[in-house]
Amino acid sequence: MAKRRFYKRKYRSLVAAGSLSLFIFFLTGLIDNVVGGWMLGEIALSAISLAMPFFTLIVFFGKLVGTGTAAVYSLECGRFHEQQAHRVFGQGVVLAVASGVVMSAVLFFGRSSFLHFFRASTNILDQASAYYFNFCWIALVYPLYQVGYNMVYNDGDERLCVLSDVVQIAVNTVASVLLTPRFGISGLSIGTLMGIIGGLLVLCIHAFRPSNSIRFRFGFCGEDLKNMFSNGLAASFSSLLTAVLTMYFSRLIVSHFTEHLLPVYSIVQMFVDFAGVFGGV
C-alpha cells in the first residue's frame, strides 16, 4: 500500500514537472510580447514576430540533442550498461557544446540574410536585428540547458526541474522589465538569455546531491548518435515545423498584405502556441 502511494505521488510529480516544462516556450514568447508591446510599442511587436522563428529553431536543436541524449541514456541504463550510459551522457554534452557553437556561428554570420528574407521596412528590420543579436549567445547555452534538464528529470529530481523553470521565468521577466528601458528591444532577448543561464545553474545543483547517479565519461558511438537523433527528432519536430511555418506566414503577410498586421499575427501565434501546450500535455 505504501509503495502504491509512493508510485502515485511520483507519477503525479513527474507529470506536473513535465507539463510545466511545456509552458516555458510559450511563457518566454509571452513575456517578450507583453513587455515589448507595453514599453516599446507596435514596431517592437512586429520585430519580435519576425525574429521569434529563429529562437524556435534554437529550441528545436536544443530538444533534438537534449531529449535524444536522455532517451538513449535511459535505454542503456535499462540494459544495465552503466558505463555505456555515462558515455552517452558525455557524448550528449559534447554534442550540445558543438551544436551550440555551430548554431551561434550560423546565426551570427547569416543575420542580415535571414532577416532580409521577410522584406520588411528598415525600422522593423533594425529592431528585429537588435532583438535577434542575442540569439547567438542563447544558441551557445540552450542545447546544454536541454541536456541538463532532461538528464536531471530522468534521474528523478523533477522538483529541481520545476525550480529551474520557475527561476528561468522569474529572471527572464525581471531582467526584461529592468533592461528594456535601457537597452531597448535588445533587453528582451538579454532577459531570455539570463533566464536560461539561471535555470541551467539551478540544474547544476543536482551534481552535488547524494541521489545523483549521472557521471560524465568521454566516448563516441555512431549507433548511439543515430539513436539520439531519431529519438530527439520525434520530440522536437513540432518546433521545427512551427519555425518554418511562422517564417513563411510572416513573409506572406509582409509581401501580400501589410507589415502593420504583424503585431496581430504575433498575438494570434501566441494563442496557437498556448493551444499546442495542452496538446503536448
CSV table of C-alpha atoms in Angstrom, one decimal:
chain,number,residue,atom,x,y,z
A,1,MET,CA,0.0,0.0,0.0
A,2,ALA,CA,2.8,2.4,0.9
A,3,LYS,CA,4.6,1.6,-2.4
A,4,ARG,CA,1.4,2.2,-4.3
A,5,ARG,CA,1.1,5.7,-2.7
A,6,PHE,CA,4.7,6.4,-3.4
A,7,TYR,CA,4.3,5.5,-7.1
A,8,LYS,CA,1.2,7.6,-7.4
A,9,ARG,CA,2.9,10.6,-5.8
A,10,LYS,CA,6.0,10.1,-8.0
A,11,TYR,CA,3.8,9.8,-11.2
A,12,ARG,CA,1.9,13.0,-10.4
A,13,SER,CA,5.1,14.8,-9.6
A,14,LEU,CA,6.7,13.7,-12.9
A,15,VAL,CA,3.6,14.6,-14.9
A,16,ALA,CA,3.4,18.0,-13.2
A,17,ALA,CA,7.0,18.8,-13.9
A,18,GLY,CA,6.9,17.6,-17.5
A,19,SER,CA,3.7,19.6,-18.1
A,20,LEU,CA,5.2,22.8,-16.6
A,21,SER,CA,8.2,22.5,-18.9
A,22,LEU,CA,5.9,22.7,-21.9
A,23,PHE,CA,4.7,26.1,-20.8
A,24,ILE,CA,8.3,27.6,-20.8
A,25,PHE,CA,8.5,28.2,-24.5
A,26,PHE,CA,5.0,29.8,-24.5
A,27,LEU,CA,5.8,32.0,-21.5
A,28,THR,CA,9.1,33.1,-23.0
A,29,GLY,CA,7.3,34.4,-26.1
A,30,LEU,CA,4.5,35.9,-23.9
A,31,ILE,CA,6.9,37.8,-21.7
A,32,ASP,CA,8.7,39.3,-24.7
A,33,ASN,CA,5.5,40.3,-26.5
A,34,VAL,CA,3.8,41.8,-23.4
A,35,VAL,CA,6.9,43.7,-22.2
A,36,GLY,CA,7.9,44.7,-25.7
A,37,GLY,CA,4.4,45.9,-26.6
A,38,TRP,CA,4.0,47.7,-23.3
A,39,MET,CA,7.3,49.5,-23.3
A,40,LEU,CA,8.3,49.8,-26.9
A,41,GLY,CA,5.0,49.7,-29.0
A,42,GLU,CA,3.8,48.3,-32.3
A,43,ILE,CA,7.2,48.2,-34.1
A,44,ALA,CA,8.7,46.1,-31.3
A,45,LEU,CA,5.9,43.5,-31.7
A,46,SER,CA,6.4,43.4,-35.4
A,47,ALA,CA,10.2,42.9,-34.9
A,48,ILE,CA,9.6,40.1,-32.3
A,49,SER,CA,7.3,38.4,-34.7
A,50,LEU,CA,10.0,38.3,-37.4
A,51,ALA,CA,12.8,37.2,-35.1
A,52,MET,CA,11.0,34.6,-33.0
A,53,PRO,CA,11.1,31.8,-35.5
A,54,PHE,CA,14.9,31.8,-35.1
A,55,PHE,CA,14.5,31.3,-31.4
A,56,THR,CA,12.1,28.4,-32.2
A,57,LEU,CA,14.9,26.9,-34.3
A,58,ILE,CA,17.3,27.1,-31.3
A,59,VAL,CA,14.6,25.3,-29.3
A,60,PHE,CA,14.4,22.6,-31.9
A,61,PHE,CA,18.1,21.8,-31.9
A,62,GLY,CA,18.2,22.0,-28.1
A,63,LYS,CA,15.4,19.5,-27.8
A,64,LEU,CA,16.9,17.3,-30.5
A,65,VAL,CA,20.1,16.9,-28.5
A,66,GLY,CA,18.6,17.0,-25.0
A,67,THR,CA,15.7,14.6,-25.5
A,68,GLY,CA,17.8,12.3,-27.6
A,69,THR,CA,20.6,12.1,-25.1
A,70,ALA,CA,18.2,11.3,-22.2
A,71,ALA,CA,16.3,8.7,-24.2
A,72,VAL,CA,19.4,6.7,-25.2
A,73,TYR,CA,20.8,7.1,-21.7
A,74,SER,CA,17.7,5.6,-20.2
A,75,LEU,CA,17.9,2.8,-22.7
A,76,GLU,CA,21.4,1.9,-21.7
A,77,CYS,CA,20.5,2.1,-18.0
A,78,GLY,CA,17.6,-0.3,-18.7
A,79,ARG,CA,20.1,-2.7,-20.2
A,80,PHE,CA,22.3,-2.3,-17.1
A,81,HIS,CA,25.1,-0.9,-19.3
A,82,GLU,CA,26.1,1.7,-16.7
A,83,GLN,CA,29.5,2.7,-18.2
A,84,GLN,CA,27.9,3.0,-21.7
A,85,ALA,CA,25.1,5.1,-20.2
A,86,HIS,CA,27.7,7.5,-18.8
A,87,ARG,CA,29.5,7.7,-22.1
A,88,VAL,CA,26.1,8.5,-23.8
A,89,PHE,CA,25.8,11.5,-21.4
A,90,GLY,CA,29.3,12.6,-22.2
A,91,GLN,CA,28.6,12.3,-25.9
A,92,GLY,CA,25.4,14.4,-25.4
A,93,VAL,CA,27.3,17.1,-23.6
A,94,VAL,CA,30.0,17.3,-26.3
A,95,LEU,CA,27.3,17.3,-29.0
A,96,ALA,CA,25.4,20.1,-27.1
A,97,VAL,CA,28.5,22.3,-27.0
A,98,ALA,CA,29.4,21.6,-30.6
A,99,SER,CA,25.9,22.2,-31.9
A,100,GLY,CA,25.7,25.4,-29.8
A,101,VAL,CA,28.9,26.8,-31.4
A,102,VAL,CA,27.7,25.9,-34.9
A,103,MET,CA,24.3,27.4,-34.4
A,104,SER,CA,25.8,30.6,-32.9
A,105,ALA,CA,28.1,31.0,-35.9
A,106,VAL,CA,25.3,30.4,-38.4
A,107,LEU,CA,23.0,32.9,-36.7
A,108,PHE,CA,25.7,35.5,-36.4
A,109,PHE,CA,27.0,35.4,-40.0
A,110,GLY,CA,23.6,34.8,-41.5
A,111,ARG,CA,21.8,37.5,-39.6
A,112,SER,CA,21.4,40.0,-42.4
A,113,SER,CA,20.4,37.5,-45.0
A,114,PHE,CA,17.9,35.7,-42.7
A,115,LEU,CA,16.1,38.9,-41.6
A,116,HIS,CA,16.0,40.4,-45.1
A,117,PHE,CA,14.1,37.3,-46.2
A,118,PHE,CA,11.0,38.9,-44.8
A,119,ARG,CA,11.4,42.1,-46.8
A,120,ALA,CA,10.0,44.3,-44.1
A,121,SER,CA,10.7,48.1,-43.7
A,122,THR,CA,14.0,49.3,-42.4
A,123,ASN,CA,12.6,50.4,-39.0
A,124,ILE,CA,11.2,46.9,-38.3
A,125,LEU,CA,14.4,45.1,-39.6
A,126,ASP,CA,16.6,47.3,-37.4
A,127,GLN,CA,14.6,46.4,-34.3
A,128,ALA,CA,14.4,42.7,-35.3
A,129,SER,CA,18.2,42.7,-35.8
A,130,ALA,CA,18.8,44.1,-32.3
A,131,TYR,CA,16.4,41.6,-30.7
A,132,TYR,CA,17.9,38.7,-32.8
A,133,PHE,CA,21.6,39.5,-32.0
A,134,ASN,CA,21.5,37.9,-28.5
A,135,PHE,CA,20.1,34.7,-30.0
A,136,CYS,CA,23.7,34.0,-31.0
A,137,TRP,CA,24.5,33.8,-27.2
A,138,ILE,CA,21.3,31.9,-26.4
A,139,ALA,CA,22.3,29.3,-29.1
A,140,LEU,CA,25.5,28.6,-27.2
A,141,VAL,CA,23.7,27.8,-23.9
A,142,TYR,CA,20.4,26.3,-24.8
A,143,PRO,CA,21.4,22.9,-26.1
A,144,LEU,CA,23.4,22.4,-22.9
A,145,TYR,CA,20.4,23.5,-20.8
A,146,GLN,CA,18.2,21.0,-22.6
A,147,VAL,CA,20.7,18.2,-22.0
A,148,GLY,CA,20.9,19.1,-18.3
A,149,TYR,CA,17.1,19.5,-17.9
A,150,ASN,CA,16.3,16.1,-19.5
A,151,MET,CA,19.0,14.3,-17.6
A,152,VAL,CA,18.1,15.7,-14.2
A,153,TYR,CA,14.4,14.8,-14.9
A,154,ASN,CA,15.4,11.3,-15.9
A,155,ASP,CA,17.4,11.0,-12.7
A,156,GLY,CA,14.3,11.5,-10.6
A,157,ASP,CA,14.9,15.1,-9.5
A,158,GLU,CA,11.8,16.6,-11.1
A,159,ARG,CA,11.4,19.1,-8.3
A,160,LEU,CA,14.7,20.7,-9.2
A,161,CYS,CA,13.5,20.9,-12.8
A,162,VAL,CA,10.4,22.7,-11.6
A,163,LEU,CA,12.6,25.1,-9.6
A,164,SER,CA,14.7,25.6,-12.7
A,165,ASP,CA,11.6,26.5,-14.7
A,166,VAL,CA,10.4,29.0,-12.1
A,167,VAL,CA,13.8,30.6,-11.8
A,168,GLN,CA,14.1,30.9,-15.6
A,169,ILE,CA,10.7,32.6,-16.0
A,170,ALA,CA,11.3,34.9,-12.9
A,171,VAL,CA,14.7,36.0,-14.0
A,172,ASN,CA,13.6,36.5,-17.6
A,173,THR,CA,10.6,38.6,-16.5
A,174,VAL,CA,12.5,40.8,-14.1
A,175,ALA,CA,15.5,41.3,-16.4
A,176,SER,CA,13.3,42.1,-19.3
A,177,VAL,CA,11.4,44.8,-17.4
A,178,LEU,CA,14.6,46.3,-16.0
A,179,LEU,CA,16.8,46.1,-19.1
A,180,THR,CA,14.3,47.1,-21.8
A,181,PRO,CA,14.1,50.8,-20.8
A,182,ARG,CA,17.9,51.0,-21.0
A,183,PHE,CA,18.8,48.7,-23.9
A,184,GLY,CA,15.6,48.8,-25.9
A,185,ILE,CA,14.3,45.7,-27.6
A,186,SER,CA,17.7,44.0,-27.1
A,187,GLY,CA,16.9,44.0,-23.4
A,188,LEU,CA,14.1,41.4,-24.0
A,189,SER,CA,16.5,38.8,-25.5
A,190,ILE,CA,19.1,39.6,-22.9
A,191,GLY,CA,16.4,38.7,-20.3
A,192,THR,CA,15.7,35.4,-22.1
A,193,LEU,CA,19.5,34.6,-22.1
A,194,MET,CA,19.8,35.4,-18.4
A,195,GLY,CA,16.7,33.3,-17.6
A,196,ILE,CA,18.2,30.3,-19.4
A,197,ILE,CA,21.6,30.7,-17.6
A,198,GLY,CA,19.7,31.0,-14.3
A,199,GLY,CA,17.8,27.8,-15.0
A,200,LEU,CA,21.0,26.0,-16.0
A,201,LEU,CA,22.7,27.0,-12.8
A,202,VAL,CA,19.8,25.6,-10.8
A,203,LEU,CA,20.1,22.3,-12.6
A,204,CYS,CA,23.8,22.1,-11.7
A,205,ILE,CA,22.7,21.7,-8.0
A,206,HIS,CA,21.8,18.1,-8.8
A,207,ALA,CA,25.5,17.3,-9.4
A,208,PHE,CA,26.1,17.8,-5.6
A,209,ARG,CA,23.2,15.8,-4.4
A,210,PRO,CA,23.7,12.2,-3.0
A,211,SER,CA,20.9,10.9,-5.2
A,212,ASN,CA,22.8,12.0,-8.4
A,213,SER,CA,23.7,8.9,-10.5
A,214,ILE,CA,24.8,10.8,-13.6
A,215,ARG,CA,28.5,10.6,-14.5
A,216,PHE,CA,30.4,12.2,-17.3
A,217,ARG,CA,32.6,9.9,-19.4
A,218,PHE,CA,34.1,10.8,-22.8
A,219,GLY,CA,33.1,8.4,-25.6
A,220,PHE,CA,31.7,8.2,-29.0
A,221,CYS,CA,29.4,5.6,-30.6
A,222,GLY,CA,27.9,6.1,-34.1
A,223,GLU,CA,24.9,3.8,-33.3
A,224,ASP,CA,24.1,5.8,-30.1
A,225,LEU,CA,24.4,9.1,-32.1
A,226,LYS,CA,21.9,7.7,-34.6
A,227,ASN,CA,19.5,6.7,-31.9
A,228,MET,CA,19.9,10.1,-30.2
A,229,PHE,CA,18.9,11.9,-33.3
A,230,SER,CA,16.0,9.6,-34.1
A,231,ASN,CA,14.6,9.8,-30.6
A,232,GLY,CA,15.2,13.5,-30.3
A,233,LEU,CA,13.6,14.3,-33.7
A,234,ALA,CA,10.4,12.6,-32.6
A,235,ALA,CA,10.1,15.0,-29.6
A,236,SER,CA,11.4,18.2,-31.4
A,237,PHE,CA,9.9,18.0,-34.9
A,238,SER,CA,6.9,20.2,-33.9
A,239,SER,CA,9.3,23.0,-33.0
A,240,LEU,CA,11.0,22.8,-36.4
A,241,LEU,CA,7.6,22.8,-38.1
A,242,THR,CA,6.5,25.8,-36.1
A,243,ALA,CA,9.6,27.7,-37.0
A,244,VAL,CA,9.3,27.1,-40.7
A,245,LEU,CA,5.5,27.8,-40.9
A,246,THR,CA,6.0,31.0,-38.8
A,247,MET,CA,8.7,32.3,-41.2
A,248,TYR,CA,6.5,31.5,-44.2
A,249,PHE,CA,3.4,33.2,-42.9
A,250,SER,CA,5.4,36.3,-41.7
A,251,ARG,CA,6.8,36.6,-45.2
A,252,LEU,CA,3.4,36.1,-46.7
A,253,ILE,CA,1.8,38.8,-44.5
A,254,VAL,CA,4.6,41.4,-45.4
A,255,SER,CA,4.6,40.5,-49.1
A,256,HIS,CA,0.9,40.2,-49.9
A,257,PHE,CA,-0.8,42.3,-47.2
A,258,THR,CA,0.9,44.8,-44.9
A,259,GLU,CA,3.6,44.6,-42.2
A,260,HIS,CA,1.2,46.5,-39.9
A,261,LEU,CA,-0.6,43.2,-39.5
A,262,LEU,CA,2.5,41.6,-37.9
A,263,PRO,CA,1.5,42.6,-34.3
A,264,VAL,CA,-1.9,40.9,-34.9
A,265,TYR,CA,-0.2,37.8,-36.2
A,266,SER,CA,2.1,37.8,-33.2
A,267,ILE,CA,-0.9,37.8,-30.8
A,268,VAL,CA,-2.7,35.0,-32.8
A,269,GLN,CA,0.5,32.9,-32.8
A,270,MET,CA,0.7,33.2,-29.0
A,271,PHE,CA,-2.8,31.6,-28.8
A,272,VAL,CA,-1.8,28.9,-31.2
A,273,ASP,CA,1.3,28.2,-29.1
A,274,PHE,CA,-0.8,28.1,-25.9
A,275,ALA,CA,-3.2,25.5,-27.5
A,276,GLY,CA,-0.1,23.5,-28.5
A,277,VAL,CA,0.9,23.3,-24.9
A,278,PHE,CA,-2.3,21.4,-24.0
A,279,GLY,CA,-1.7,19.1,-27.0
A,280,GLY,CA,1.7,18.2,-25.5
A,281,VAL,CA,0.3,17.7,-22.0
